[in-house]
Short mmCIF file of N, CA, C and O in Angstrom, two decimals:
data_model
loop_
_atom_site.label_atom_id
_atom_site.label_comp_id
_atom_site.label_asym_id
_atom_site.label_seq_id
_atom_site.Cartn_x
_atom_site.Cartn_y
_atom_site.Cartn_z
N MET A 1 5.70 21.41 -11.69
CA MET A 1 6.70 20.38 -11.98
C MET A 1 6.63 20.07 -13.47
O MET A 1 5.56 19.85 -14.02
N ASP A 2 7.76 20.04 -14.13
CA ASP A 2 7.85 19.68 -15.54
C ASP A 2 7.26 18.28 -15.74
O ASP A 2 7.44 17.40 -14.89
N ILE A 3 6.57 18.06 -16.86
CA ILE A 3 5.89 16.78 -17.08
C ILE A 3 6.89 15.62 -17.09
O ILE A 3 6.66 14.60 -16.44
N LEU A 4 8.00 15.76 -17.81
CA LEU A 4 8.98 14.67 -17.86
C LEU A 4 9.56 14.39 -16.48
O LEU A 4 9.66 13.24 -16.07
N LEU A 5 9.92 15.43 -15.76
CA LEU A 5 10.45 15.24 -14.41
C LEU A 5 9.41 14.58 -13.52
O LEU A 5 9.72 13.67 -12.75
N GLY A 6 8.16 15.02 -13.62
CA GLY A 6 7.09 14.41 -12.84
C GLY A 6 6.94 12.93 -13.14
O GLY A 6 6.77 12.11 -12.23
N GLN A 7 7.01 12.56 -14.43
CA GLN A 7 6.90 11.16 -14.81
C GLN A 7 8.08 10.34 -14.28
O GLN A 7 7.91 9.21 -13.84
N LEU A 8 9.28 10.92 -14.33
CA LEU A 8 10.46 10.22 -13.81
C LEU A 8 10.37 10.01 -12.30
O LEU A 8 10.70 8.94 -11.79
N VAL A 9 9.92 11.05 -11.59
CA VAL A 9 9.76 10.93 -10.14
C VAL A 9 8.70 9.88 -9.82
O VAL A 9 8.87 9.05 -8.92
N LEU A 10 7.62 9.90 -10.56
CA LEU A 10 6.55 8.92 -10.35
C LEU A 10 7.04 7.50 -10.64
O LEU A 10 6.77 6.57 -9.88
N ALA A 11 7.78 7.33 -11.73
CA ALA A 11 8.33 6.01 -12.06
C ALA A 11 9.28 5.54 -10.96
O ALA A 11 9.24 4.36 -10.55
N ALA A 12 10.11 6.44 -10.45
CA ALA A 12 11.02 6.08 -9.36
C ALA A 12 10.24 5.68 -8.11
O ALA A 12 10.61 4.75 -7.40
N GLY A 13 9.15 6.40 -7.84
CA GLY A 13 8.31 6.06 -6.69
C GLY A 13 7.72 4.66 -6.80
O GLY A 13 7.77 3.88 -5.85
N TRP A 14 7.16 4.33 -7.98
CA TRP A 14 6.58 3.00 -8.17
C TRP A 14 7.66 1.92 -8.15
O TRP A 14 7.45 0.83 -7.61
N LEU A 15 8.82 2.22 -8.74
CA LEU A 15 9.91 1.24 -8.70
C LEU A 15 10.38 0.99 -7.27
O LEU A 15 10.63 -0.16 -6.88
N SER A 16 10.49 2.06 -6.48
CA SER A 16 10.91 1.88 -5.09
C SER A 16 9.86 1.10 -4.30
O SER A 16 10.20 0.25 -3.47
N PHE A 17 8.58 1.38 -4.56
CA PHE A 17 7.53 0.64 -3.87
C PHE A 17 7.63 -0.85 -4.20
O PHE A 17 7.60 -1.71 -3.32
N GLY A 18 7.75 -1.16 -5.49
CA GLY A 18 7.85 -2.57 -5.89
C GLY A 18 9.08 -3.25 -5.33
O GLY A 18 9.01 -4.39 -4.86
N ALA A 19 10.22 -2.56 -5.37
CA ALA A 19 11.47 -3.15 -4.89
C ALA A 19 11.42 -3.40 -3.38
O ALA A 19 11.78 -4.48 -2.91
N ILE A 20 10.98 -2.41 -2.62
CA ILE A 20 10.93 -2.57 -1.17
C ILE A 20 9.88 -3.60 -0.78
O ILE A 20 10.10 -4.43 0.10
N HIS A 21 8.73 -3.56 -1.44
CA HIS A 21 7.67 -4.53 -1.17
C HIS A 21 8.18 -5.95 -1.42
O HIS A 21 7.99 -6.85 -0.59
N SER A 22 8.84 -6.15 -2.54
CA SER A 22 9.36 -7.48 -2.87
C SER A 22 10.47 -7.90 -1.91
O SER A 22 10.53 -9.06 -1.50
N ALA A 23 11.35 -6.97 -1.58
CA ALA A 23 12.45 -7.30 -0.67
C ALA A 23 11.93 -7.70 0.71
O ALA A 23 12.39 -8.68 1.30
N LEU A 24 10.97 -6.95 1.22
CA LEU A 24 10.44 -7.26 2.55
C LEU A 24 9.57 -8.51 2.56
O LEU A 24 9.42 -9.16 3.59
N ALA A 25 8.97 -8.82 1.41
CA ALA A 25 8.12 -10.02 1.34
C ALA A 25 8.93 -11.26 1.02
O ALA A 25 8.42 -12.38 1.14
N GLY A 26 10.17 -11.09 0.61
CA GLY A 26 11.02 -12.24 0.29
C GLY A 26 11.26 -13.12 1.51
O GLY A 26 11.33 -12.63 2.64
N GLU A 27 11.42 -14.38 1.28
CA GLU A 27 11.53 -15.34 2.38
C GLU A 27 12.74 -15.07 3.28
O GLU A 27 12.63 -15.12 4.50
N THR A 28 13.88 -14.75 2.70
CA THR A 28 15.09 -14.52 3.51
C THR A 28 14.90 -13.32 4.43
O THR A 28 15.15 -13.41 5.64
N THR A 29 14.47 -12.21 3.87
CA THR A 29 14.26 -11.00 4.68
C THR A 29 13.17 -11.23 5.71
O THR A 29 13.32 -10.85 6.87
N ARG A 30 12.08 -11.86 5.30
CA ARG A 30 10.97 -12.11 6.21
C ARG A 30 11.43 -12.98 7.38
O ARG A 30 11.11 -12.69 8.53
N ASN A 31 12.22 -14.00 7.11
CA ASN A 31 12.71 -14.87 8.18
C ASN A 31 13.63 -14.11 9.13
O ASN A 31 13.55 -14.28 10.35
N ARG A 32 14.52 -13.29 8.60
CA ARG A 32 15.44 -12.53 9.45
C ARG A 32 14.70 -11.52 10.31
O ARG A 32 14.97 -11.37 11.50
N LEU A 33 13.78 -10.77 9.71
CA LEU A 33 13.05 -9.75 10.46
C LEU A 33 12.03 -10.36 11.41
O LEU A 33 11.73 -9.79 12.45
N SER A 34 11.48 -11.50 11.03
CA SER A 34 10.49 -12.15 11.90
C SER A 34 11.10 -12.55 13.24
O SER A 34 10.42 -12.54 14.26
N VAL A 35 12.37 -12.90 13.23
CA VAL A 35 13.04 -13.30 14.47
C VAL A 35 13.12 -12.12 15.43
O VAL A 35 12.80 -12.23 16.60
N SER A 36 13.53 -10.96 14.93
CA SER A 36 13.70 -9.81 15.81
C SER A 36 12.39 -9.08 16.09
O SER A 36 12.22 -8.51 17.16
N LEU A 37 11.48 -9.08 15.14
CA LEU A 37 10.21 -8.35 15.31
C LEU A 37 9.04 -9.29 15.56
O LEU A 37 7.89 -8.85 15.50
N ARG A 38 9.32 -10.50 15.81
CA ARG A 38 8.39 -11.62 15.89
C ARG A 38 6.90 -11.29 15.72
O ARG A 38 6.41 -11.39 14.62
N PRO A 39 6.18 -10.88 16.73
CA PRO A 39 4.73 -10.73 16.54
C PRO A 39 4.34 -9.43 15.83
O PRO A 39 3.20 -9.26 15.45
N PHE A 40 5.29 -8.54 15.62
CA PHE A 40 4.96 -7.24 15.04
C PHE A 40 5.42 -7.10 13.60
O PHE A 40 5.22 -6.06 12.99
N TYR A 41 6.03 -8.13 13.03
CA TYR A 41 6.57 -8.04 11.67
C TYR A 41 5.46 -7.73 10.66
O TYR A 41 5.57 -6.80 9.87
N ARG A 42 4.41 -8.51 10.68
CA ARG A 42 3.35 -8.36 9.67
C ARG A 42 2.69 -6.99 9.79
O ARG A 42 2.43 -6.33 8.78
N LEU A 43 2.40 -6.57 10.99
CA LEU A 43 1.77 -5.27 11.21
C LEU A 43 2.70 -4.14 10.75
O LEU A 43 2.28 -3.22 10.06
N GLY A 44 3.97 -4.23 11.10
CA GLY A 44 4.94 -3.22 10.67
C GLY A 44 5.10 -3.20 9.16
O GLY A 44 5.19 -2.13 8.55
N TYR A 45 5.15 -4.38 8.56
CA TYR A 45 5.25 -4.50 7.11
C TYR A 45 4.08 -3.80 6.43
O TYR A 45 4.25 -3.04 5.49
N ASN A 46 2.87 -4.05 6.93
CA ASN A 46 1.68 -3.43 6.34
C ASN A 46 1.65 -1.92 6.54
O ASN A 46 1.25 -1.19 5.65
N CYS A 47 2.08 -1.46 7.71
CA CYS A 47 2.12 -0.01 7.96
C CYS A 47 3.12 0.67 7.03
O CYS A 47 2.83 1.71 6.43
N LEU A 48 4.30 0.07 6.88
CA LEU A 48 5.31 0.62 5.97
C LEU A 48 4.80 0.63 4.53
O LEU A 48 4.97 1.62 3.81
N ALA A 49 4.19 -0.46 4.11
CA ALA A 49 3.66 -0.53 2.74
C ALA A 49 2.56 0.50 2.52
O ALA A 49 2.51 1.15 1.47
N ALA A 50 1.69 0.70 3.51
CA ALA A 50 0.61 1.69 3.37
C ALA A 50 1.18 3.11 3.28
O ALA A 50 0.72 3.91 2.45
N LEU A 51 2.17 3.42 4.10
CA LEU A 51 2.79 4.74 4.04
C LEU A 51 3.51 4.97 2.71
O LEU A 51 3.41 6.04 2.11
N HIS A 52 4.21 3.95 2.25
CA HIS A 52 4.93 4.07 0.98
C HIS A 52 3.94 4.24 -0.17
O HIS A 52 4.13 5.07 -1.07
N LEU A 53 2.86 3.46 -0.15
CA LEU A 53 1.85 3.58 -1.18
C LEU A 53 1.19 4.96 -1.16
O LEU A 53 0.97 5.56 -2.21
N ALA A 54 0.91 5.47 0.02
CA ALA A 54 0.33 6.81 0.13
C ALA A 54 1.27 7.86 -0.46
O ALA A 54 0.83 8.78 -1.16
N LEU A 55 2.57 7.72 -0.22
CA LEU A 55 3.54 8.65 -0.78
C LEU A 55 3.56 8.58 -2.30
O LEU A 55 3.56 9.61 -2.98
N VAL A 56 3.54 7.37 -2.86
CA VAL A 56 3.55 7.22 -4.31
C VAL A 56 2.27 7.78 -4.92
O VAL A 56 2.30 8.47 -5.95
N LEU A 57 1.13 7.55 -4.28
CA LEU A 57 -0.12 8.10 -4.79
C LEU A 57 -0.14 9.62 -4.71
O LEU A 57 -0.69 10.30 -5.58
N TRP A 58 0.48 10.17 -3.67
CA TRP A 58 0.60 11.63 -3.57
C TRP A 58 1.48 12.15 -4.70
O TRP A 58 1.15 13.17 -5.33
N LEU A 59 2.59 11.46 -4.97
CA LEU A 59 3.44 11.85 -6.10
C LEU A 59 2.67 11.80 -7.41
O LEU A 59 2.81 12.67 -8.27
N GLU A 60 1.84 10.79 -7.55
CA GLU A 60 1.02 10.66 -8.75
C GLU A 60 0.08 11.84 -8.89
O GLU A 60 -0.08 12.41 -9.96
N GLN A 61 -0.54 12.21 -7.80
CA GLN A 61 -1.45 13.35 -7.80
C GLN A 61 -0.70 14.62 -8.21
O GLN A 61 -1.19 15.41 -9.00
N GLN A 62 0.50 14.80 -7.67
CA GLN A 62 1.28 15.99 -7.98
C GLN A 62 1.78 15.98 -9.42
O GLN A 62 1.86 17.03 -10.06
N ALA A 63 2.15 14.81 -9.92
CA ALA A 63 2.78 14.72 -11.23
C ALA A 63 1.79 14.72 -12.39
O ALA A 63 2.11 15.20 -13.47
N ILE A 64 0.59 14.19 -12.17
CA ILE A 64 -0.30 13.97 -13.31
C ILE A 64 -1.64 14.67 -13.16
O ILE A 64 -2.01 15.51 -13.97
N PHE A 65 -2.39 14.30 -12.14
CA PHE A 65 -3.78 14.72 -12.07
C PHE A 65 -3.91 16.19 -11.71
O PHE A 65 -3.09 16.76 -11.02
N GLY A 66 -4.97 16.78 -12.18
CA GLY A 66 -5.22 18.18 -11.91
C GLY A 66 -4.49 19.11 -12.88
O GLY A 66 -4.61 20.33 -12.78
N ARG A 67 -3.75 18.56 -13.79
CA ARG A 67 -3.04 19.38 -14.77
C ARG A 67 -3.99 19.69 -15.92
O ARG A 67 -4.69 18.83 -16.41
N VAL A 68 -3.96 20.90 -16.37
CA VAL A 68 -4.82 21.31 -17.48
C VAL A 68 -4.45 20.55 -18.74
O VAL A 68 -5.32 20.15 -19.50
N ASP A 69 -3.18 20.30 -18.94
CA ASP A 69 -2.75 19.61 -20.15
C ASP A 69 -2.97 18.09 -20.09
O ASP A 69 -2.61 17.38 -20.99
N PHE A 70 -3.57 17.62 -19.01
CA PHE A 70 -3.86 16.20 -18.88
C PHE A 70 -5.35 15.97 -18.66
O PHE A 70 -5.76 15.02 -18.04
N ALA A 71 -6.19 16.83 -19.15
CA ALA A 71 -7.64 16.70 -18.98
C ALA A 71 -8.19 15.80 -20.09
O ALA A 71 -7.91 16.00 -21.27
N TRP A 72 -8.97 14.80 -19.70
CA TRP A 72 -9.60 13.88 -20.65
C TRP A 72 -10.94 14.46 -21.08
O TRP A 72 -11.60 15.14 -20.30
N PRO A 73 -11.40 14.13 -22.28
CA PRO A 73 -12.77 14.51 -22.67
C PRO A 73 -13.77 13.82 -21.74
O PRO A 73 -13.50 12.75 -21.18
N ALA A 74 -14.94 14.42 -21.58
CA ALA A 74 -15.95 13.91 -20.64
C ALA A 74 -16.29 12.43 -20.85
O ALA A 74 -16.35 11.68 -19.87
N PRO A 75 -16.54 11.95 -22.07
CA PRO A 75 -16.88 10.53 -22.21
C PRO A 75 -15.76 9.59 -21.73
O PRO A 75 -16.02 8.54 -21.14
N VAL A 76 -14.52 10.00 -21.94
CA VAL A 76 -13.40 9.19 -21.49
C VAL A 76 -13.34 9.21 -19.96
O VAL A 76 -13.10 8.17 -19.32
N GLN A 77 -13.59 10.37 -19.36
CA GLN A 77 -13.61 10.45 -17.89
C GLN A 77 -14.68 9.53 -17.31
O GLN A 77 -14.44 8.84 -16.33
N TRP A 78 -15.87 9.52 -17.91
CA TRP A 78 -16.93 8.65 -17.42
C TRP A 78 -16.54 7.18 -17.55
O TRP A 78 -16.79 6.37 -16.66
N ALA A 79 -15.91 6.83 -18.68
CA ALA A 79 -15.48 5.44 -18.87
C ALA A 79 -14.42 5.07 -17.83
O ALA A 79 -14.46 3.97 -17.26
N LEU A 80 -13.50 5.98 -17.54
CA LEU A 80 -12.47 5.71 -16.53
C LEU A 80 -13.10 5.54 -15.15
O LEU A 80 -12.70 4.65 -14.39
N TRP A 81 -14.06 6.38 -14.82
CA TRP A 81 -14.74 6.25 -13.52
C TRP A 81 -15.48 4.91 -13.43
O TRP A 81 -15.51 4.27 -12.39
N ALA A 82 -16.08 4.48 -14.54
CA ALA A 82 -16.79 3.19 -14.55
C ALA A 82 -15.80 2.04 -14.32
O ALA A 82 -16.07 1.13 -13.54
N VAL A 83 -14.66 2.10 -14.99
CA VAL A 83 -13.65 1.06 -14.82
C VAL A 83 -13.14 1.05 -13.38
O VAL A 83 -12.97 -0.02 -12.77
N MET A 84 -12.90 2.24 -12.81
CA MET A 84 -12.44 2.31 -11.42
C MET A 84 -13.51 1.77 -10.46
O MET A 84 -13.19 1.11 -9.47
N GLY A 85 -14.78 2.04 -10.76
CA GLY A 85 -15.86 1.52 -9.92
C GLY A 85 -15.91 0.00 -9.95
O GLY A 85 -16.03 -0.65 -8.90
N VAL A 86 -15.79 -0.57 -11.14
CA VAL A 86 -15.77 -2.03 -11.26
C VAL A 86 -14.55 -2.60 -10.53
O VAL A 86 -14.65 -3.60 -9.82
N GLY A 87 -13.41 -1.93 -10.67
CA GLY A 87 -12.20 -2.37 -9.96
C GLY A 87 -12.39 -2.33 -8.46
O GLY A 87 -11.95 -3.23 -7.74
N GLY A 88 -13.07 -1.29 -7.96
CA GLY A 88 -13.36 -1.20 -6.53
C GLY A 88 -14.26 -2.33 -6.05
O GLY A 88 -14.03 -2.92 -4.99
N ILE A 89 -15.27 -2.65 -6.84
CA ILE A 89 -16.18 -3.75 -6.49
C ILE A 89 -15.43 -5.08 -6.47
O ILE A 89 -15.60 -5.90 -5.56
N VAL A 90 -14.59 -5.32 -7.48
CA VAL A 90 -13.80 -6.55 -7.54
C VAL A 90 -12.86 -6.63 -6.34
O VAL A 90 -12.70 -7.69 -5.72
N THR A 91 -12.24 -5.49 -5.98
CA THR A 91 -11.34 -5.47 -4.82
C THR A 91 -12.09 -5.81 -3.54
O THR A 91 -11.62 -6.62 -2.73
N LEU A 92 -13.26 -5.22 -3.34
CA LEU A 92 -14.05 -5.51 -2.15
C LEU A 92 -14.48 -6.98 -2.11
O LEU A 92 -14.46 -7.61 -1.05
N ALA A 93 -14.85 -7.51 -3.26
CA ALA A 93 -15.24 -8.92 -3.32
C ALA A 93 -14.05 -9.82 -2.97
O ALA A 93 -14.20 -10.80 -2.23
N ALA A 94 -12.86 -9.47 -3.47
CA ALA A 94 -11.67 -10.27 -3.15
C ALA A 94 -11.32 -10.15 -1.68
O ALA A 94 -10.98 -11.15 -1.03
N LEU A 95 -11.41 -8.95 -1.12
CA LEU A 95 -11.08 -8.76 0.29
C LEU A 95 -12.05 -9.48 1.22
O LEU A 95 -11.68 -9.88 2.32
N SER A 96 -13.29 -9.65 0.78
CA SER A 96 -14.27 -10.33 1.62
C SER A 96 -13.91 -11.81 1.81
O SER A 96 -14.39 -12.45 2.73
N ARG A 97 -13.06 -12.34 0.97
CA ARG A 97 -12.65 -13.75 1.07
C ARG A 97 -11.38 -13.93 1.89
O ARG A 97 -10.93 -15.04 2.09
N TYR A 98 -10.77 -12.82 2.32
CA TYR A 98 -9.54 -12.86 3.12
C TYR A 98 -9.87 -12.74 4.59
O TYR A 98 -10.84 -12.09 4.96
N ASP A 99 -9.05 -13.31 5.42
CA ASP A 99 -9.10 -13.04 6.84
C ASP A 99 -8.23 -11.80 7.04
O ASP A 99 -7.01 -11.89 7.18
N LEU A 100 -8.85 -10.63 7.00
CA LEU A 100 -8.10 -9.38 7.04
C LEU A 100 -7.39 -9.17 8.36
O LEU A 100 -6.37 -8.48 8.41
N GLY A 101 -7.89 -9.77 9.43
CA GLY A 101 -7.20 -9.67 10.71
C GLY A 101 -5.84 -10.36 10.63
O GLY A 101 -4.81 -9.78 10.99
N ALA A 102 -5.83 -11.58 10.14
CA ALA A 102 -4.57 -12.30 10.00
C ALA A 102 -3.66 -11.63 8.98
O ALA A 102 -2.45 -11.56 9.16
N PHE A 103 -4.25 -11.12 7.92
CA PHE A 103 -3.46 -10.43 6.89
C PHE A 103 -2.78 -9.19 7.45
O PHE A 103 -1.63 -8.91 7.13
N SER A 104 -3.47 -8.46 8.32
CA SER A 104 -2.91 -7.22 8.87
C SER A 104 -1.84 -7.48 9.92
O SER A 104 -0.96 -6.66 10.13
N GLY A 105 -1.92 -8.60 10.62
CA GLY A 105 -0.98 -8.88 11.70
C GLY A 105 -1.41 -8.30 13.03
O GLY A 105 -0.72 -8.46 14.04
N LEU A 106 -2.55 -7.65 13.07
CA LEU A 106 -3.02 -7.01 14.30
C LEU A 106 -3.33 -8.02 15.41
O LEU A 106 -2.90 -7.79 16.55
N PRO A 107 -4.02 -9.13 15.16
CA PRO A 107 -4.29 -10.07 16.25
C PRO A 107 -3.01 -10.63 16.87
O PRO A 107 -2.93 -10.79 18.09
N GLU A 108 -2.01 -10.91 16.07
CA GLU A 108 -0.74 -11.44 16.58
C GLU A 108 -0.05 -10.41 17.48
O GLU A 108 0.45 -10.74 18.54
N ALA A 109 -0.07 -9.14 17.06
CA ALA A 109 0.54 -8.08 17.86
C ALA A 109 -0.24 -7.87 19.16
O ALA A 109 0.35 -7.71 20.23
N GLN A 110 -1.58 -7.88 19.08
CA GLN A 110 -2.40 -7.71 20.29
C GLN A 110 -2.15 -8.84 21.27
O GLN A 110 -2.06 -8.62 22.48
N ALA A 111 -2.06 -10.07 20.78
CA ALA A 111 -1.82 -11.22 21.66
C ALA A 111 -0.47 -11.09 22.35
O ALA A 111 -0.33 -11.38 23.54
N ALA A 112 0.55 -10.63 21.63
CA ALA A 112 1.87 -10.45 22.23
C ALA A 112 1.84 -9.37 23.30
O ALA A 112 2.47 -9.52 24.35
N ILE A 113 1.13 -8.32 23.06
CA ILE A 113 1.02 -7.24 24.05
C ILE A 113 0.29 -7.75 25.29
O ILE A 113 0.71 -7.49 26.41
N ARG A 114 -0.79 -8.51 25.08
CA ARG A 114 -1.53 -9.06 26.22
C ARG A 114 -0.68 -10.00 27.06
O ARG A 114 -0.78 -10.03 28.28
N ARG A 115 0.15 -10.81 26.40
CA ARG A 115 1.01 -11.76 27.13
C ARG A 115 2.02 -11.02 28.01
O ARG A 115 2.41 -11.52 29.05
N ASN A 116 2.47 -9.86 27.58
CA ASN A 116 3.50 -9.12 28.31
C ASN A 116 2.96 -8.10 29.29
O ASN A 116 3.72 -7.47 30.00
N MET A 117 1.64 -7.95 29.34
CA MET A 117 1.04 -7.00 30.28
C MET A 117 0.90 -7.65 31.65
O MET A 117 0.53 -8.82 31.76
N PRO A 118 1.18 -6.89 32.70
CA PRO A 118 0.96 -7.43 34.05
C PRO A 118 -0.53 -7.62 34.29
O PRO A 118 -1.35 -6.89 33.75
N PRO A 119 -0.89 -8.57 35.12
CA PRO A 119 -2.32 -8.78 35.40
C PRO A 119 -2.90 -7.55 36.11
O PRO A 119 -2.22 -6.89 36.89
N SER A 120 -4.14 -7.27 35.79
CA SER A 120 -4.78 -6.11 36.45
C SER A 120 -5.19 -6.49 37.87
O SER A 120 -5.54 -7.63 38.14
N PRO A 121 -5.16 -5.52 38.79
CA PRO A 121 -5.47 -5.82 40.20
C PRO A 121 -6.94 -6.13 40.41
O PRO A 121 -7.82 -5.83 39.76
#
């Protein structure tokens, strides 16, 4: 893939992720979809966001990384890995303060499924 084309595709991917993420998280859209998808909205939202993010990261991999003309010198690579490691630690620390069950929407979906299941014999 040509470098400029790769960058344009990657930019379009990130723009679409941001636009869709913002649109679905907006109060109007959330209220409308919550009515029809009630207990499954949050879980569906997170699944869609995860799939979209995976696609954008795959585009990033295809467009930038692994290219010979985009190889960093070793000291810069080590510095980048260190920054990513610190970012990972900060992310884990932030996630430890969240109720990830409520954030994911899984408990709400499970409760709705349990309410609609017939009693076991």
